[in-house]
XYZ file of C-alpha atoms in Angstrom:
504
model
C 220.877 20.543 -107.736
C 220.479 20.132 -104.261
C 221.899 17.112 -102.279
C 222.013 15.409 -98.986
C 224.960 13.654 -97.395
C 224.491 11.284 -94.432
C 227.533 10.506 -92.390
C 226.518 7.264 -90.211
C 229.323 7.120 -87.636
C 229.859 5.514 -84.357
C 229.046 7.772 -82.356
C 227.795 10.672 -83.899
C 225.746 10.844 -87.109
C 225.991 14.245 -89.784
C 223.480 15.621 -91.995
C 224.343 17.886 -94.237
C 222.247 19.300 -97.884
C 224.189 21.155 -100.613
C 223.424 23.405 -103.342
C 225.396 22.119 -106.479
C 225.709 25.243 -108.728
C 227.733 25.885 -112.261
C 230.958 24.778 -112.363
C 230.685 23.079 -109.270
C 229.808 25.684 -106.614
C 229.039 24.573 -103.882
C 226.101 26.646 -101.228
C 225.469 24.649 -97.280
C 221.945 24.887 -96.885
C 221.633 23.496 -94.060
C 224.202 21.475 -91.391
C 223.616 19.260 -88.443
C 225.166 16.786 -86.374
C 223.479 14.092 -83.747
C 225.258 12.519 -81.052
C 222.831 9.402 -81.006
C 225.913 7.041 -80.087
C 224.601 3.937 -82.282
C 228.259 2.016 -81.269
C 227.053 1.912 -77.509
C 228.215 -1.725 -76.761
C 228.906 -2.911 -80.263
C 232.452 -3.649 -79.495
C 231.776 -5.870 -76.793
C 228.202 -7.562 -77.023
C 228.753 -7.618 -81.198
C 225.028 -6.550 -81.548
C 223.547 -2.784 -82.171
C 221.411 -1.455 -78.506
C 218.038 -1.326 -79.071
C 217.849 2.384 -78.003
C 220.812 3.408 -79.756
C 218.586 2.057 -82.671
C 216.039 4.021 -82.138
C 217.907 7.263 -81.650
C 219.352 6.519 -85.512
C 216.093 5.867 -86.609
C 214.192 9.664 -85.367
C 217.515 10.834 -86.748
C 217.025 9.366 -89.778
C 213.162 10.441 -89.737
C 214.285 13.862 -89.052
C 216.604 14.375 -91.963
C 214.436 13.056 -94.370
C 212.168 15.784 -93.405
C 214.227 18.084 -93.901
C 215.727 17.023 -97.403
C 211.787 17.274 -98.702
C 211.356 20.778 -96.706
C 214.614 21.861 -98.511
C 213.940 20.037 -101.843
C 216.870 17.671 -101.593
C 216.416 15.778 -104.888
C 219.574 13.452 -103.909
C 220.576 12.092 -100.423
C 223.444 9.900 -100.191
C 224.074 8.420 -96.714
C 227.447 6.196 -95.618
C 227.888 4.096 -92.534
C 231.180 3.065 -91.338
C 232.755 0.956 -88.265
C 229.621 0.541 -85.805
C 227.815 -1.244 -88.690
C 230.563 -2.838 -90.460
C 230.983 -4.978 -86.804
C 227.038 -4.720 -85.704
C 225.662 -8.661 -86.284
C 222.279 -7.129 -86.897
C 223.198 -4.478 -88.985
C 221.154 -4.998 -91.787
C 217.889 -5.137 -89.417
C 218.475 -0.847 -88.568
C 219.554 -0.371 -92.179
C 216.131 -1.884 -93.295
C 214.120 -0.252 -90.759
C 215.672 3.123 -92.165
C 215.341 2.093 -95.706
C 211.354 0.995 -94.949
C 210.535 4.094 -92.918
C 212.431 6.637 -94.784
C 213.315 5.716 -98.153
C 216.834 6.097 -97.621
C 219.564 3.611 -98.574
C 222.589 3.644 -96.219
C 225.566 1.977 -97.124
C 228.164 0.550 -94.819
C 231.286 1.255 -96.439
C 234.521 -0.660 -95.889
C 237.771 0.953 -93.971
C 239.432 1.267 -96.769
C 237.120 3.404 -98.712
C 236.346 5.409 -95.509
C 240.131 6.218 -95.187
C 240.243 6.975 -98.958
C 237.504 9.828 -98.582
C 238.353 10.820 -95.452
C 241.588 11.828 -97.510
C 239.698 13.275 -100.577
C 237.452 15.574 -98.736
C 240.455 16.750 -96.348
C 243.025 17.390 -99.412
C 240.199 18.859 -101.930
C 239.346 21.642 -99.505
C 243.192 22.268 -97.118
C 246.477 23.664 -98.167
C 248.463 20.840 -97.831
C 251.937 21.275 -95.856
C 255.251 21.117 -97.247
C 256.541 17.560 -98.034
C 255.242 14.186 -96.305
C 252.517 14.409 -93.578
C 249.938 12.011 -92.366
C 246.198 12.717 -92.329
C 244.739 11.134 -88.786
C 240.898 10.541 -88.240
C 239.617 9.341 -84.568
C 236.016 7.995 -85.085
C 234.443 5.782 -82.226
C 235.030 2.502 -83.659
C 238.048 2.901 -86.186
C 241.040 5.344 -87.131
C 241.905 6.117 -90.489
C 245.556 6.961 -91.144
C 246.922 8.436 -94.722
C 250.102 9.098 -95.724
C 250.082 12.295 -98.640
C 252.571 14.321 -100.260
C 251.091 17.471 -101.642
C 247.345 16.059 -102.724
C 248.758 12.635 -103.252
C 247.961 9.796 -100.989
C 251.153 7.545 -100.926
C 249.248 5.164 -98.334
C 246.059 5.107 -96.521
C 244.438 1.970 -94.267
C 241.785 1.855 -91.610
C 242.568 0.283 -88.074
C 240.045 -1.271 -85.608
C 240.623 1.563 -82.854
C 238.415 4.195 -81.735
C 237.412 5.924 -78.505
C 233.952 4.247 -78.100
C 235.796 0.932 -78.872
C 239.133 1.600 -76.604
C 236.546 2.899 -73.884
C 234.305 -0.184 -73.692
C 237.028 -2.802 -73.626
C 239.814 -1.173 -71.846
C 238.948 2.050 -69.605
C 235.529 1.817 -68.931
C 235.187 4.360 -65.974
C 236.849 7.427 -65.172
C 239.452 7.130 -63.420
C 240.490 3.600 -65.550
C 241.506 0.689 -63.330
C 244.935 1.703 -62.312
C 248.151 -0.739 -61.876
C 247.941 -2.880 -58.647
C 250.204 -6.023 -57.528
C 252.331 -6.301 -60.652
C 249.598 -5.838 -62.791
C 249.616 -3.142 -65.787
C 246.469 -0.874 -65.033
C 243.980 -0.555 -67.966
C 246.181 2.491 -69.849
C 248.907 0.362 -69.987
C 246.971 -2.776 -71.708
C 245.609 -0.398 -74.135
C 248.642 1.354 -74.845
C 250.136 -1.870 -76.035
C 247.076 -2.926 -77.922
C 246.861 -0.036 -79.871
C 250.523 -0.604 -80.715
C 250.180 -3.961 -81.580
C 247.430 -2.645 -83.980
C 248.878 0.188 -85.685
C 252.973 -0.858 -85.518
C 252.605 -3.993 -87.875
C 251.276 -2.482 -90.659
C 253.418 0.504 -90.621
C 256.908 -1.857 -90.545
C 255.863 -4.256 -92.795
C 255.021 -1.605 -95.225
C 258.092 0.750 -94.482
C 255.613 3.633 -93.726
C 257.355 6.915 -93.345
C 257.841 9.293 -90.632
C 256.274 12.739 -90.558
C 256.339 15.585 -88.789
C 252.937 16.792 -88.916
C 249.919 15.449 -88.985
C 246.694 16.830 -89.864
C 243.735 15.307 -87.684
C 240.132 15.373 -88.243
C 236.719 14.472 -86.656
C 234.901 15.293 -83.174
C 237.777 13.862 -80.597
C 241.124 15.368 -82.592
C 239.009 19.030 -82.660
C 237.747 18.562 -78.966
C 241.508 17.705 -78.192
C 243.037 20.607 -79.912
C 240.131 23.199 -78.371
C 241.304 21.729 -74.745
C 245.123 22.543 -75.575
C 244.250 26.134 -76.966
C 242.505 26.860 -74.027
C 244.838 25.371 -71.463
C 248.156 26.183 -73.025
C 247.225 28.751 -75.415
C 248.929 26.785 -78.259
C 247.752 27.043 -82.079
C 248.506 23.939 -82.965
C 247.937 20.313 -80.679
C 251.548 19.783 -79.510
C 252.563 16.110 -78.980
C 254.338 17.364 -75.254
C 251.084 19.491 -74.506
C 249.042 16.257 -75.370
C 251.049 14.133 -73.036
C 250.827 16.217 -70.147
C 246.692 16.131 -70.760
C 246.634 12.767 -71.045
C 248.956 12.753 -67.687
C 246.368 14.905 -66.086
C 243.130 13.314 -67.125
C 244.567 10.007 -66.310
C 243.677 10.107 -62.494
C 240.689 12.375 -62.724
C 236.879 11.073 -61.928
C 234.391 12.435 -64.448
C 233.294 15.397 -62.409
C 236.470 16.401 -62.718
C 236.963 16.244 -66.738
C 234.108 18.010 -66.825
C 236.139 21.324 -64.798
C 238.791 20.901 -67.315
C 238.890 23.909 -69.515
C 237.133 23.573 -72.749
C 235.690 19.883 -72.401
C 232.853 18.849 -74.138
C 230.223 17.520 -71.818
C 229.190 15.006 -74.514
C 232.735 13.584 -74.885
C 233.668 13.542 -72.209
C 233.541 9.518 -71.080
C 235.822 9.271 -73.666
C 238.457 11.670 -74.084
C 241.075 10.060 -72.437
C 240.425 7.272 -75.231
C 240.417 9.543 -77.877
C 243.735 11.399 -76.252
C 245.933 8.208 -75.985
C 244.895 6.907 -78.813
C 246.065 10.464 -80.639
C 249.216 10.498 -78.626
C 250.132 6.797 -79.698
C 249.351 7.500 -82.876
C 251.604 10.464 -83.209
C 254.545 8.299 -81.484
C 253.980 5.793 -84.612
C 254.105 8.479 -87.067
C 256.883 9.786 -85.528
C 255.395 13.372 -85.461
C 255.509 16.514 -83.411
C 251.969 18.137 -84.032
C 248.667 17.812 -85.027
C 246.551 20.298 -87.239
C 243.110 20.098 -86.961
C 240.833 20.125 -89.730
C 236.937 20.894 -90.005
C 236.798 18.497 -93.667
C 236.555 14.712 -92.815
C 234.360 12.393 -94.399
C 231.384 13.913 -95.373
C 233.242 16.218 -97.683
C 234.891 13.398 -99.149
C 231.178 12.008 -99.898
C 230.137 15.047 -101.302
C 233.180 16.089 -103.017
C 232.452 12.369 -105.317
C 229.052 13.384 -105.920
C 230.164 17.074 -107.239
C 232.469 14.941 -109.755
C 229.519 12.586 -110.650
C 227.129 15.460 -110.724
C 229.289 17.058 -113.598
C 230.007 13.800 -115.220
C 226.593 14.060 -115.451
C 225.040 10.107 -115.759
C 228.652 8.247 -116.091
C 229.808 6.559 -112.920
C 232.793 6.853 -110.844
C 234.060 3.423 -111.162
C 236.808 4.856 -113.303
C 238.810 6.525 -110.560
C 238.689 2.876 -109.079
C 239.749 0.538 -111.232
C 242.701 -0.576 -109.197
C 240.952 -0.925 -105.975
C 238.728 -3.566 -108.853
C 241.689 -5.110 -109.804
C 243.020 -5.883 -105.903
C 239.736 -7.212 -105.274
C 239.993 -9.989 -108.052
C 243.382 -10.525 -107.333
C 242.130 -10.999 -103.532
C 239.933 -13.722 -104.857
C 243.144 -15.426 -106.486
C 242.800 -14.481 -110.109
C 246.078 -13.146 -112.037
C 245.468 -9.354 -112.840
C 247.979 -10.121 -115.921
C 245.292 -12.025 -117.084
C 242.596 -9.934 -116.293
C 244.218 -7.020 -118.039
C 244.503 -9.047 -121.603
C 240.378 -9.509 -121.038
C 239.707 -5.798 -120.227
C 242.189 -4.618 -123.241
C 240.144 -7.448 -125.648
C 236.997 -6.115 -124.121
C 237.807 -1.876 -124.585
C 238.713 -2.912 -128.450
C 235.120 -5.027 -129.006
C 233.610 -1.923 -127.324
C 235.047 0.738 -129.423
C 235.323 -1.327 -133.142
C 231.205 -2.371 -132.727
C 230.200 0.796 -131.956
C 228.505 1.435 -134.782
C 226.466 -1.947 -133.656
C 225.653 -1.202 -129.883
C 225.317 2.689 -130.640
C 225.951 3.150 -126.306
C 227.183 5.752 -125.085
C 230.704 5.917 -124.056
C 230.372 6.077 -120.427
C 228.923 2.260 -120.480
C 231.452 1.170 -121.351
C 233.014 1.161 -117.677
C 230.510 -1.525 -116.641
C 231.614 -3.692 -119.417
C 235.364 -2.990 -117.804
C 234.486 -3.653 -114.316
C 232.285 -7.111 -115.491
C 235.640 -8.141 -116.967
C 237.474 -7.855 -113.798
C 235.368 -9.477 -111.566
C 233.482 -11.962 -113.419
C 234.970 -15.062 -112.326
C 235.642 -14.113 -108.941
C 233.251 -16.375 -107.888
C 235.713 -19.296 -108.769
C 237.375 -19.019 -105.269
C 233.962 -20.086 -104.113
C 233.020 -22.829 -105.688
C 234.026 -23.298 -109.629
C 230.550 -25.119 -110.325
C 228.389 -22.410 -111.398
C 230.760 -19.766 -110.204
C 228.814 -16.485 -112.209
C 225.985 -17.239 -109.687
C 229.040 -17.005 -106.664
C 230.277 -13.920 -108.600
C 226.754 -12.105 -108.872
C 227.019 -12.557 -104.817
C 230.034 -11.156 -104.368
C 229.396 -7.823 -106.536
C 226.268 -7.104 -105.265
C 227.177 -8.057 -101.841
C 230.780 -6.402 -101.308
C 231.555 -2.735 -100.802
C 231.882 -2.179 -104.600
C 233.598 1.746 -103.944
C 230.800 4.563 -104.528
C 228.158 2.964 -106.577
C 224.807 2.849 -106.857
C 223.151 0.339 -105.782
C 221.637 -0.164 -109.162
C 225.194 -0.410 -110.886
C 226.539 -3.102 -108.240
C 223.071 -5.172 -109.286
C 223.736 -4.339 -113.449
C 227.619 -5.442 -112.753
C 226.254 -8.339 -111.001
C 224.002 -9.215 -113.551
C 226.536 -9.297 -116.202
C 228.641 -11.497 -114.043
C 225.836 -14.104 -113.622
C 224.891 -14.328 -117.694
C 228.290 -14.220 -118.638
C 228.785 -17.949 -119.561
C 225.650 -17.980 -121.312
C 221.983 -19.282 -120.684
C 218.829 -17.158 -121.485
C 219.105 -14.254 -119.574
C 216.253 -13.047 -116.473
C 215.551 -10.066 -115.270
C 212.621 -10.239 -113.398
C 214.310 -9.627 -110.183
C 216.637 -6.832 -110.722
C 216.007 -3.326 -109.421
C 215.746 -1.876 -112.786
C 213.979 -4.228 -114.469
C 211.475 -1.224 -115.428
C 214.480 1.058 -117.151
C 214.735 0.295 -120.788
C 217.482 1.895 -121.403
C 219.759 0.187 -118.640
C 218.302 -3.531 -119.660
C 219.154 -2.694 -123.175
C 222.133 -1.677 -122.462
C 222.923 -4.699 -119.801
C 221.655 -6.824 -122.845
C 223.894 -4.842 -125.723
C 226.985 -5.323 -122.843
C 226.582 -8.818 -121.983
C 226.508 -10.014 -125.705
C 230.147 -8.015 -126.234
C 231.307 -9.502 -122.688
C 230.585 -13.438 -123.601
C 232.648 -13.048 -126.815
C 235.260 -11.529 -124.257
C 235.081 -14.713 -122.484
C 235.443 -16.760 -125.811
C 238.266 -14.952 -126.357
C 240.048 -15.468 -122.238
C 242.786 -16.701 -123.363
C 244.292 -14.351 -126.307
C 247.238 -13.165 -125.096
C 248.136 -9.729 -126.988
C 244.623 -8.787 -127.780
C 245.638 -5.725 -129.926
C 247.661 -7.956 -132.349
C 244.794 -11.405 -131.716
C 242.389 -8.883 -132.867
C 242.786 -7.796 -136.122
C 239.839 -6.144 -137.159
C 235.711 -6.017 -136.230
C 234.591 -5.878 -139.488
C 230.713 -4.249 -139.631
C 228.411 -4.945 -142.474
C 224.653 -4.608 -143.133
C 223.578 -7.839 -141.899
C 226.923 -9.685 -140.569
C 229.697 -8.714 -138.113
C 232.415 -10.383 -138.744
C 235.269 -10.792 -136.016
C 239.094 -11.654 -138.061
C 241.685 -12.763 -135.102
C 245.290 -12.974 -136.148
C 246.714 -16.954 -137.140
C 249.454 -16.313 -135.370
C 248.629 -15.807 -131.479
C 245.566 -17.372 -131.986
C 244.556 -20.786 -132.297
C 241.468 -22.579 -133.886
C 239.783 -23.253 -130.587
C 238.985 -19.411 -129.972
C 236.893 -19.912 -133.213
C 235.172 -22.246 -131.515
C 234.666 -20.868 -128.300
C 232.978 -17.859 -129.890
C 230.555 -19.972 -132.127
C 229.642 -21.195 -128.906
C 228.837 -18.025 -126.982
C 227.341 -15.829 -131.079
C 223.811 -16.970 -130.246
C 222.536 -13.367 -127.556
C 224.847 -11.109 -129.715
C 223.066 -12.370 -133.428
C 219.686 -12.379 -131.134
C 220.206 -8.657 -129.150
C 221.950 -6.814 -132.465
C 219.996 -8.926 -135.752
C 222.803 -9.689 -137.514
C 224.569 -12.843 -137.912
C 228.393 -13.085 -136.645
C 231.298 -14.779 -138.138
C 235.072 -15.762 -136.696
C 237.999 -16.740 -138.718
C 241.551 -16.733 -138.663
C 243.662 -15.007 -140.636
């Protein structure tokens, strides 16, 4: 299979096409990078610049043509900080979709950090002991603490070269201290510390000696230091010297620095200072640069998804789903009991629903998220749960998957199911799977108060015209029987079998 991967960043947009072969072997067919400066003015005005939007749209039109020429079967496009913050980002996303058919997903900072870490750890030999990954982008910086190939800590910070340049430095050289007032660099350093340190200290992030640095700014700084000092890695002391030199330089003088990239000259000082502060905050002495980053993490996930064929990536992100539910005030212990009930019912009813095992993850996800809407309004909360699911950054899932889970949440309490507006309404397989899973989810909802599901669900007996649900008298009450009776209509309609429940 040929797949195109687009990483729409604050400064640049990157586009790759890869051939995924047997056993996950990868062949790169196309690689392209354009400095479109999408984040131009975003961090001061809160909106996308019209010219930047035009450049982005033109880039996507070009990518779509290239993908067609190379017969790419699938295109995945992710956007990061600039579109997370721009108030009018939906306008650009709609334009891109209308002109190219490409669906761009705006991912959260947390997901960005995780994908970056995945891309690096899958391709680089990790240093010994504990180390950090630092990816400096135009609008945000992602930092992870790792040991071997395990991610211990992972976070995204609203710090980036374009953001800091727009807000603090503004020109070259930046404003210097005068009449007792701090200069632009001092103000920026204080701001960076105020963003980084509270989280690192509060969560007791460990110090590290080495950093693996990714993305254009870090690689550009590594190139300059190699040219000027001859060092292989980016040393903390050498970086400090470079910052001191560049702090008083004009743009013309900066362009004369050996190894300087003209396209980064206006933001290189902000990036250098930011990297220096990251080194100080993490206690690190050197940076090893890498060519791997976000798009490699995206590609790695797509390879895994391809190898599993039509299974979903949700299974690897269940902890994050539980965290999302907790942020809406739901109790994890109670959710886990409901999930166990759902898993037991899916397994015991497999002779009835005849769904492939891969479908069970959608039942699990809906069980976790079905009551998130209660935080918005208890009345008609399924409608709000549907909104939460379909408008959240739902962890590397396809759009139809988010809508599928959202529909399960929307109808889980009862009522006649209306699928007229869903994106997969013409897909018979998905519609049938939705109704079957929804039938089970309503039973899960009826048994919500059950503790110790393995004991409570004594057996599920499947007969020709009937399904008998036997509950334990010791850990259930008549209330569960009544609730199941109230919610069984869809089950009986979908499966053509009576559902009876009794305690024994």
